[in-house]
mmCIF file of C-alpha atoms and ligand atoms in Angstrom:
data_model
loop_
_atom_site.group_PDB
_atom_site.id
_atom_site.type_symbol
_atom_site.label_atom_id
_atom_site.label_comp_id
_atom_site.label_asym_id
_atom_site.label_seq_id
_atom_site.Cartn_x
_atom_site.Cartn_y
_atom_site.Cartn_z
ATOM 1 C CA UNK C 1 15.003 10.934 10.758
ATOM 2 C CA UNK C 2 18.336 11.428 11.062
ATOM 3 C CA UNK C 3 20.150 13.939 12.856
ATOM 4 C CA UNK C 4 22.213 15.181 9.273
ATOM 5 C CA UNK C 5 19.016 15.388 7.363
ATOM 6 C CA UNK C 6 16.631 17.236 9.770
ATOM 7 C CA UNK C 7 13.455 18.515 7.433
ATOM 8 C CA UNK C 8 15.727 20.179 4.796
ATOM 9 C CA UNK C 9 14.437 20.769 1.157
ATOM 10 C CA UNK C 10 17.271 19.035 -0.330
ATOM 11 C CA UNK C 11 16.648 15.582 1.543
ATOM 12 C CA UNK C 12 13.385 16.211 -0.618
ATOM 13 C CA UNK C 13 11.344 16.157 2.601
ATOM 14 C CA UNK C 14 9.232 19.481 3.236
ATOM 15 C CA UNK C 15 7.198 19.223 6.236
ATOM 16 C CA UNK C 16 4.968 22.063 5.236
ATOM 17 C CA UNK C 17 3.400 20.015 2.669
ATOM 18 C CA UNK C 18 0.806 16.796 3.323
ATOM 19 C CA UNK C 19 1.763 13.660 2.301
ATOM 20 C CA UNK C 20 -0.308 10.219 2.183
ATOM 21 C CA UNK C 21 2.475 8.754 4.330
ATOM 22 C CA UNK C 22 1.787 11.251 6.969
ATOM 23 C CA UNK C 23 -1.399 11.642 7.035
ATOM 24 C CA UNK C 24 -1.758 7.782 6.831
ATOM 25 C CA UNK C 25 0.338 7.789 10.152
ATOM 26 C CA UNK C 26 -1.669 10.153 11.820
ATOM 27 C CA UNK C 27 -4.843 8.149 10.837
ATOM 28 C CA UNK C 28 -3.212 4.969 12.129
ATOM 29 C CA UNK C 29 -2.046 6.856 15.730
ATOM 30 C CA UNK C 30 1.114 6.965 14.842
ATOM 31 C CA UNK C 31 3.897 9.874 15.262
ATOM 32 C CA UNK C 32 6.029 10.355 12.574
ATOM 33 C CA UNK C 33 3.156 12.849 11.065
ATOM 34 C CA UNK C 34 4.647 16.459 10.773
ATOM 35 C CA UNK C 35 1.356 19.620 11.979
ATOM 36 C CA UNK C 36 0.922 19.380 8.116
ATOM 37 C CA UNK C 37 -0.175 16.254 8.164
ATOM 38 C CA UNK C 38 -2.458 16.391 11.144
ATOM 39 C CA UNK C 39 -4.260 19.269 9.323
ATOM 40 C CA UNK C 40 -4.574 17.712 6.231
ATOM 41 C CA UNK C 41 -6.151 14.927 8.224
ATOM 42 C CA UNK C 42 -8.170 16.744 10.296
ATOM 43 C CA UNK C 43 -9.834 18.079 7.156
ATOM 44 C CA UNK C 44 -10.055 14.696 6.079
ATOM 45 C CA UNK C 45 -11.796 13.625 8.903
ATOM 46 C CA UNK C 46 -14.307 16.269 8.940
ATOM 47 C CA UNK C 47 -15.399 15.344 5.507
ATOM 48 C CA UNK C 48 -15.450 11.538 5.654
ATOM 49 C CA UNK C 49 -14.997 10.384 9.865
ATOM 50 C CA UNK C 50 -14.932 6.869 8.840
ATOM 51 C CA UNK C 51 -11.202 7.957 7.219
ATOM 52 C CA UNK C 52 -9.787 6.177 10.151
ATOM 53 C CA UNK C 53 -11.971 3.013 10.095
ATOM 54 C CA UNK C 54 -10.605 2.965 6.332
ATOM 55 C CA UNK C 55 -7.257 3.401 7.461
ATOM 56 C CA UNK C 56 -7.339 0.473 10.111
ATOM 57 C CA UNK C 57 -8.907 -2.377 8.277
ATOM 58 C CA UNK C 58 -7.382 -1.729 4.725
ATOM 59 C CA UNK C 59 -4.035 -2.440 7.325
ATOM 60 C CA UNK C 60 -5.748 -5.077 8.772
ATOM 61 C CA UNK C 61 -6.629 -6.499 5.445
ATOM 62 C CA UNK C 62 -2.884 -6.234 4.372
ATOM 63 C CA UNK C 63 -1.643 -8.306 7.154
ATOM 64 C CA UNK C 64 -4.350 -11.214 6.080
ATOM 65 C CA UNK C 65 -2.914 -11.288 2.567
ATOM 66 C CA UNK C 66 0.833 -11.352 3.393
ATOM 67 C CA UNK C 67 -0.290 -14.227 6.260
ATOM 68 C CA UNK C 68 -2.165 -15.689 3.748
ATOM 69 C CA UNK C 69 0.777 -15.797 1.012
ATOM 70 C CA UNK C 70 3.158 -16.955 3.580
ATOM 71 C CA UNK C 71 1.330 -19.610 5.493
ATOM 72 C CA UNK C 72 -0.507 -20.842 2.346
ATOM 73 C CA UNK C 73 0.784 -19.726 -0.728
ATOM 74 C CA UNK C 74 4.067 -20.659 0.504
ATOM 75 C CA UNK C 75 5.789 -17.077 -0.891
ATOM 76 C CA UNK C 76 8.508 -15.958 0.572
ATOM 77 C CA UNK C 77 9.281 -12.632 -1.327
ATOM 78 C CA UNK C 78 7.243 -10.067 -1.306
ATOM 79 C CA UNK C 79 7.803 -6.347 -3.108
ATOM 80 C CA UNK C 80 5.871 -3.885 -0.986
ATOM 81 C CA UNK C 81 4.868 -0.680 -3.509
ATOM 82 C CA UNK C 82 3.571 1.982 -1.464
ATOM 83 C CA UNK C 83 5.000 0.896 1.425
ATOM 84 C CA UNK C 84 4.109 3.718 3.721
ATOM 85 C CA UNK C 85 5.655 4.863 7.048
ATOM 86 C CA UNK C 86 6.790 1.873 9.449
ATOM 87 C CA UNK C 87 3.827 0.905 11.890
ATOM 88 C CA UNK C 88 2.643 -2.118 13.696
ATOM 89 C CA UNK C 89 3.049 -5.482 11.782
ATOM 90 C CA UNK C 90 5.275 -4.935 8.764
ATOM 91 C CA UNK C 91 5.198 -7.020 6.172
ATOM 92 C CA UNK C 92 8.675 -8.483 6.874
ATOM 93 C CA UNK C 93 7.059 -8.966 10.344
ATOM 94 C CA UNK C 94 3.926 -10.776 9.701
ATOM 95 C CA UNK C 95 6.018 -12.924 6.725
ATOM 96 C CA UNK C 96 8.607 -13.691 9.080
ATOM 97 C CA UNK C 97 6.899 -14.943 11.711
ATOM 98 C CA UNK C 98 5.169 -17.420 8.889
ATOM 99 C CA UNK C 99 8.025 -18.315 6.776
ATOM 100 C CA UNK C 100 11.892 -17.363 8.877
ATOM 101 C CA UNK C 101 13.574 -16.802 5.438
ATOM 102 C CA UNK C 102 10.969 -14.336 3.754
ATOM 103 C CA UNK C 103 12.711 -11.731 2.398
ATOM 104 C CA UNK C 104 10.812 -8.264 1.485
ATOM 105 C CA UNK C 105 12.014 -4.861 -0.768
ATOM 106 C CA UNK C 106 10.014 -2.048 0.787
ATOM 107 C CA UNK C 107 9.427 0.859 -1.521
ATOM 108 C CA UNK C 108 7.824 4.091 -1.235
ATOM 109 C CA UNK C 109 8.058 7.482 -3.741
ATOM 110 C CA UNK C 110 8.321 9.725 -0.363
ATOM 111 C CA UNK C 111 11.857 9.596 1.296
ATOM 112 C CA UNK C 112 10.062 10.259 4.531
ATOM 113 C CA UNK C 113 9.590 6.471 4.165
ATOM 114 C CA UNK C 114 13.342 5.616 4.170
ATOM 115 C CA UNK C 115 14.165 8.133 6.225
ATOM 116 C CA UNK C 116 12.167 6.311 9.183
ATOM 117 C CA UNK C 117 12.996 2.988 7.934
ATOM 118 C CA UNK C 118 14.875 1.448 10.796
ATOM 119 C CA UNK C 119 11.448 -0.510 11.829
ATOM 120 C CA UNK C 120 11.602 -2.312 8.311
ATOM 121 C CA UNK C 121 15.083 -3.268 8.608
ATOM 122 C CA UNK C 122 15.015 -7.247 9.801
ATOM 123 C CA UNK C 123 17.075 -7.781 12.790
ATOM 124 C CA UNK C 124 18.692 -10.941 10.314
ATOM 125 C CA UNK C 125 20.368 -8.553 7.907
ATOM 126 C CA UNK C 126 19.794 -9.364 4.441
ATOM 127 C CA UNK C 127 16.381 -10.107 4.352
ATOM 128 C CA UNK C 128 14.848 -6.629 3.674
ATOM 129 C CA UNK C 129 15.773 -3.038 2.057
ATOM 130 C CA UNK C 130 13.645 -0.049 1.175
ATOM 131 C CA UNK C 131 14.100 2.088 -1.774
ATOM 132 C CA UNK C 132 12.707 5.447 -2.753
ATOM 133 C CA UNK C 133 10.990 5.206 -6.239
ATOM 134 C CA UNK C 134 8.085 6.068 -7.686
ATOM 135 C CA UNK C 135 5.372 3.303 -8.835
ATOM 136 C CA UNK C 136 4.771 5.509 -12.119
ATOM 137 C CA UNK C 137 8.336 4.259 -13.186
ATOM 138 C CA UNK C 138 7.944 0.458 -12.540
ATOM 139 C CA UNK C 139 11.263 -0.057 -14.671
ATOM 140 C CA UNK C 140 13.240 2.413 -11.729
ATOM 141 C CA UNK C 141 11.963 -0.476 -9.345
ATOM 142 C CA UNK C 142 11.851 -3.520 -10.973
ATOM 143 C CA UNK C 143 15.987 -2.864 -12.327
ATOM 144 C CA UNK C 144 17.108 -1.372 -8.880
ATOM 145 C CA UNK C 145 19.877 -3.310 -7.681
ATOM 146 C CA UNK C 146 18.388 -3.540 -4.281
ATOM 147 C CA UNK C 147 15.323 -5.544 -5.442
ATOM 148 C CA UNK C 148 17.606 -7.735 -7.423
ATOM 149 C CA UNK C 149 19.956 -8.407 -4.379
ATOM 150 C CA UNK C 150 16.413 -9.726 -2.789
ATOM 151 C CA UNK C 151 14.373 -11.065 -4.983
ATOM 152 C CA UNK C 152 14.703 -14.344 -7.861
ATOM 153 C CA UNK C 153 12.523 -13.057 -10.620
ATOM 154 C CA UNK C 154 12.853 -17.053 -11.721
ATOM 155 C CA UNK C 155 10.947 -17.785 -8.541
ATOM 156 C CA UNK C 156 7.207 -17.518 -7.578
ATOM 157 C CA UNK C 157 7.165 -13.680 -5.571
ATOM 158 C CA UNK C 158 4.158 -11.039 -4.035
ATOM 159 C CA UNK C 159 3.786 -8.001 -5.882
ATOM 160 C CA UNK C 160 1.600 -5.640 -3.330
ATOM 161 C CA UNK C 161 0.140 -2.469 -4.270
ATOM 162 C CA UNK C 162 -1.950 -1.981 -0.968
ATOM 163 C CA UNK C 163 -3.839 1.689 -0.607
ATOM 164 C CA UNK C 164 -0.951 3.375 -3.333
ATOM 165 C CA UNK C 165 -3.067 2.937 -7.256
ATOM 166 C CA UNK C 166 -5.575 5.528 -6.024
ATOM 167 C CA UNK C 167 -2.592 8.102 -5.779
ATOM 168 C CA UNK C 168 -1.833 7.260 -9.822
ATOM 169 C CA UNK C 169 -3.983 9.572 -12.026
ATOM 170 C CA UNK C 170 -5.666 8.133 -15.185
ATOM 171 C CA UNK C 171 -2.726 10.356 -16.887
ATOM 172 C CA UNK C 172 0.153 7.338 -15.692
ATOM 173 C CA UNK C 173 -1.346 5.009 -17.408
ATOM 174 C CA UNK C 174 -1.887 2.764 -14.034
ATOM 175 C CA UNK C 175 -2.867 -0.309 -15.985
ATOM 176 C CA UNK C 176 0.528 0.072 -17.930
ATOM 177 C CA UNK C 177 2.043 0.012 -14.851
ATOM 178 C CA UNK C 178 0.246 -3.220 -13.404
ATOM 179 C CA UNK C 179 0.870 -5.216 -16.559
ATOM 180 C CA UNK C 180 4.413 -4.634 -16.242
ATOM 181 C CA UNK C 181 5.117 -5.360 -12.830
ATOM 182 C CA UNK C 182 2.982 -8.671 -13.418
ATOM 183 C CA UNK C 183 5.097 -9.332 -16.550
ATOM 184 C CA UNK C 184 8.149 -9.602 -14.459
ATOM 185 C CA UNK C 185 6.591 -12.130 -12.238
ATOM 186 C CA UNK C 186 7.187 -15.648 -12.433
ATOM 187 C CA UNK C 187 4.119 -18.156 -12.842
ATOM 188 C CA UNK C 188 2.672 -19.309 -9.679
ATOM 189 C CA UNK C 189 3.345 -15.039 -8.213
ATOM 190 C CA UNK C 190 0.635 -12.962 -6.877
ATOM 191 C CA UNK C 191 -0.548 -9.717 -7.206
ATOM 192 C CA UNK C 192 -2.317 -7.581 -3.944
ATOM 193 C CA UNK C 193 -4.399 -4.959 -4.816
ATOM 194 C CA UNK C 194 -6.413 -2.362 -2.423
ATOM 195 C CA UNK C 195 -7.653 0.847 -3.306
ATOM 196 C CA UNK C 196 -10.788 3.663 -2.497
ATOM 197 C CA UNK C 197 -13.910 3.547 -4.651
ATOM 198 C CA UNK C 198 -16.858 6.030 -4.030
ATOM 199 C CA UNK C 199 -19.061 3.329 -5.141
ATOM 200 C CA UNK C 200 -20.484 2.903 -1.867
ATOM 201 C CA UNK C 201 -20.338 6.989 -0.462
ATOM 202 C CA UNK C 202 -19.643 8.685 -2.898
ATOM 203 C CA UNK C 203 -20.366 12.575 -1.151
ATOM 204 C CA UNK C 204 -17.499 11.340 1.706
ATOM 205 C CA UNK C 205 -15.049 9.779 -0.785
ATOM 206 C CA UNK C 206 -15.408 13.184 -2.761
ATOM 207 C CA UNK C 207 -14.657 14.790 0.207
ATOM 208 C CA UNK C 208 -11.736 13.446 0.687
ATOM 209 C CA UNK C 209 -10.380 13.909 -2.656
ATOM 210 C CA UNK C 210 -10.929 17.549 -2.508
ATOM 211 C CA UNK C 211 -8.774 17.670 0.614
ATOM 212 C CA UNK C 212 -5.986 15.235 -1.041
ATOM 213 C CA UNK C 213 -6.388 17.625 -4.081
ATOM 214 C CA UNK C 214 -4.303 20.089 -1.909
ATOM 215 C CA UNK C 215 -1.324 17.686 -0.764
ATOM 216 C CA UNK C 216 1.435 15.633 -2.300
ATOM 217 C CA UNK C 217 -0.933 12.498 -3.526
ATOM 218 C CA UNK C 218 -4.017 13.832 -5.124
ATOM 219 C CA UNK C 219 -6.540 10.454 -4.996
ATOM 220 C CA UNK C 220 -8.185 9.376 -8.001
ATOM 221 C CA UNK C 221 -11.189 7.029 -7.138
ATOM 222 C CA UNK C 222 -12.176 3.945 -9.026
ATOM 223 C CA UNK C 223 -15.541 2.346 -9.284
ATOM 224 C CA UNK C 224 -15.219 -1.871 -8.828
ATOM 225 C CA UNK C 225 -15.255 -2.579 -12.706
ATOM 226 C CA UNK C 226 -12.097 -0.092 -13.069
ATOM 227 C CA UNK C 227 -10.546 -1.858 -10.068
ATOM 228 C CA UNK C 228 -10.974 -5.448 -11.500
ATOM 229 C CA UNK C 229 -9.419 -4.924 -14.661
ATOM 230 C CA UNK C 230 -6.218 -4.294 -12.609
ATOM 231 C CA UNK C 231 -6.595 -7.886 -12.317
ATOM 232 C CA UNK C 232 -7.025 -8.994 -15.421
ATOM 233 C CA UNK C 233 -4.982 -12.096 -16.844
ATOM 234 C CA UNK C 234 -5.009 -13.375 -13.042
ATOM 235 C CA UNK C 235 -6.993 -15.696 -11.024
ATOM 236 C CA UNK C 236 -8.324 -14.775 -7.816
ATOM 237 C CA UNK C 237 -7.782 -16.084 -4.648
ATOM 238 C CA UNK C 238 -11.353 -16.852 -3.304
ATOM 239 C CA UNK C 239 -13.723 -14.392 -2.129
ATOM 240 C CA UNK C 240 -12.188 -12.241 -5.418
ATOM 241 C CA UNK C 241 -12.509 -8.770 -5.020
ATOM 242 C CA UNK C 242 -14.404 -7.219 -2.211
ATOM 243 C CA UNK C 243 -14.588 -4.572 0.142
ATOM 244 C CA UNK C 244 -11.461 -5.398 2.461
ATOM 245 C CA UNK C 245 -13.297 -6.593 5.631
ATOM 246 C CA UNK C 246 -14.385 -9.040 3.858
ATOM 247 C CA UNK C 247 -11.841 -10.261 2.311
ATOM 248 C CA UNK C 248 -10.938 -13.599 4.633
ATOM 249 C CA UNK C 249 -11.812 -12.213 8.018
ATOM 250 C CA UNK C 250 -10.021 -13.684 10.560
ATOM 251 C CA UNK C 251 -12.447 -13.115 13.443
ATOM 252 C CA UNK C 252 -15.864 -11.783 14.357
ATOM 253 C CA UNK C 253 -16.227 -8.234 13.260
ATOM 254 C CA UNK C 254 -18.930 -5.558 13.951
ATOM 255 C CA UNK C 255 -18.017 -3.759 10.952
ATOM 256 C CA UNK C 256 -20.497 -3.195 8.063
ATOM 257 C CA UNK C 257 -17.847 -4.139 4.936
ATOM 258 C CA UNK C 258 -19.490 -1.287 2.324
ATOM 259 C CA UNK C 259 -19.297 1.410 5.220
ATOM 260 C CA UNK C 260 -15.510 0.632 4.413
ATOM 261 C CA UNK C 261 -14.831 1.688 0.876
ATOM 262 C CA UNK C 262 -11.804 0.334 0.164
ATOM 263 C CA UNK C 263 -11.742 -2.819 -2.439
ATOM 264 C CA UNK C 264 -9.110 -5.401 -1.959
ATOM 265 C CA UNK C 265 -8.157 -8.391 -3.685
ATOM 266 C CA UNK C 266 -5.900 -11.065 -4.333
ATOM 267 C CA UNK C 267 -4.704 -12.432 -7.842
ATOM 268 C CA UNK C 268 -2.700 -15.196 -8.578
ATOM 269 C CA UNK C 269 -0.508 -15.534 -12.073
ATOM 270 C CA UNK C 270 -0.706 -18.780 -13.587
HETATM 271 C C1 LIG X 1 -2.022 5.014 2.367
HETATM 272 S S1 LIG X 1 -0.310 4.625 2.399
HETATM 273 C C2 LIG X 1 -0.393 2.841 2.336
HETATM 274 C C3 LIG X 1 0.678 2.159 3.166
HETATM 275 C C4 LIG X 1 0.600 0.633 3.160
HETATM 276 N N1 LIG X 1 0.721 0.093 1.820
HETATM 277 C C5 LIG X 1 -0.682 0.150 3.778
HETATM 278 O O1 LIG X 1 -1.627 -0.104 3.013
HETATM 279 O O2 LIG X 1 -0.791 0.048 4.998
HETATM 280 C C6 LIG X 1 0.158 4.999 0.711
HETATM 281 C C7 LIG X 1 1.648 5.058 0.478
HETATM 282 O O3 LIG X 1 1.875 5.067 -0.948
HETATM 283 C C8 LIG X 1 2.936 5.958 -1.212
HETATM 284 N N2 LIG X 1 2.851 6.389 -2.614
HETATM 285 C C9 LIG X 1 1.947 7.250 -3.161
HETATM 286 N N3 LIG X 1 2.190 7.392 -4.482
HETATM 287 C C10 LIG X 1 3.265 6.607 -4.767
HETATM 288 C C11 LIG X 1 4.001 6.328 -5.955
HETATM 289 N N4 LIG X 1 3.670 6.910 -7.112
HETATM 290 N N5 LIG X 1 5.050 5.480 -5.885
HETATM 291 C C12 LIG X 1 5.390 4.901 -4.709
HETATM 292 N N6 LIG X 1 4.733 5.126 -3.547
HETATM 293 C C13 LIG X 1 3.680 5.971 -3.583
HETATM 294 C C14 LIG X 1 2.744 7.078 -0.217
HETATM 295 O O4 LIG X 1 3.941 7.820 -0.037
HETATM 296 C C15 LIG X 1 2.302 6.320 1.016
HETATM 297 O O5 LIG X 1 3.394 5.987 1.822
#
């Protein structure tokens, strides 16, 4: 944060309110979580421990996709929705180090987001920006001028909504919002979804909504049908829609996928 724009109202940052960022951050052992936050949290992981489990391999699962799209999709633009505060292995990062001239528009509806966002910024200028907008208003990011500076709507691009539908209620229309972004994407693109279902523990995910209730992203939960037909139209990208551990591991892992209830999934337009 900068030194101007301490915690003011008008920045539109108010550290007495929870946000997902921040409480994402704290999950993730981060430190750009404000004591509301770490509260919120707490609460959070009183009701549903495995919060932080959640936390690390939806951001594990993340990094697979964007690999993926990179080393074998061969995309080199991704727009990150829901972008979250920086951490370990941003996407520019992990598409970089695949794919030198992948370029990435990070965006995220709390300005917390771009008020930290030195760590997103590419050391080879040019090749990333992040822009405060809301997901609920796909037009406000698809027309920005900053995505446009980045990304060729005429060419093949990554569209990921990773962890962020769950904080659009039923009342946005999410599915509007979906179709839209994956109208503006050429043929060949691909969409990344993740997002919480209490399918699988349903008394812990409830938990956890009644805590989120109470901060700046309320969570709305969907079961696996409701989180398919975000995909419909697309193809997936083999194993389709699972919970995110499984989705491609890259290594031995003790976890049991369905303790982790967060879906993920990868969908290509054709
Ligand atoms: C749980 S974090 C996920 C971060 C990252 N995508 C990941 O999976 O590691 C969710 C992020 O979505 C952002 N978010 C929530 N609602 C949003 C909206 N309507 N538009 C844009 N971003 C939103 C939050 O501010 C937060 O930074």
């Amino acid at each position: 944060m900068t030194a101007q724009s301490p915690h003011r109202p008008s920045s539109g940052i108010d550290p007495t309110v929870a946000t997902a960022a921040g409480m994402y951050d704290y999950y993730l052992g981060g430190r750009d979580n404000f004591a509301s936050d770490r509260r919120a949290a707490h609460k959070v992981i009183a009701e549903a421990p495995e919060v932080l489990l959640l936390a690390r391999e939806n951001r594990r699962f993340l990094q697979r996709a964007v690999r993926f799209l990179a080393r074998e999709a061969g995309i080199q633009q991704f727009l990150d929705i829901g972008t979250g505060l920086p951490t370990q292995g941003n996407v520019h990062e992990i598409a970089q180090d695949e794919t030198s001239g992948a370029r990435v528009v990070y965006v995220d509806s709390d300005p917390r987001v771009l008020a930290h966002s030195r760590a997103l910024k590419a050391s080879e200028a040019g090749t990333t920006s992040v822009i405060t907008a809301d997901l609920r208003d796909p037009d406000s990011i698809l027309d920005h001028p900053d995505t446009h500076a980045l990304i060729d709507f005429e060419q093949p691009m990554a569209v990921l909504l990773v962890a962020v539908l769950h904080f659009v209620g039923d009342d946005s229309d999410p599915y509007d919002i979906v179709d839209r972004l994956c109208a503006a994407m050429a043929p060949g693109s691909y969409l990344v979804i993740s997002h919480v279902t209490a399918d699988s523990r349903p008394e812990h995910a409830h938990g956890l909504k009644d805590v989120y209730r109470a901060t700046k992203n309320p969570v709305t939960h969907r079961t696996f049908s409701e989180v398919d037909r975000f995909f419909q139209g697309l193809e997936y990208v083999a194993p389709g829609l699972v919970f995110v551990p499984s989705w491609r591991p890259d290594g031995a892992s003790d976890v049991a996928p369905e303790e982790v209830w967060v879906l993920g999934g990868v969908g290509r337009k054709q």
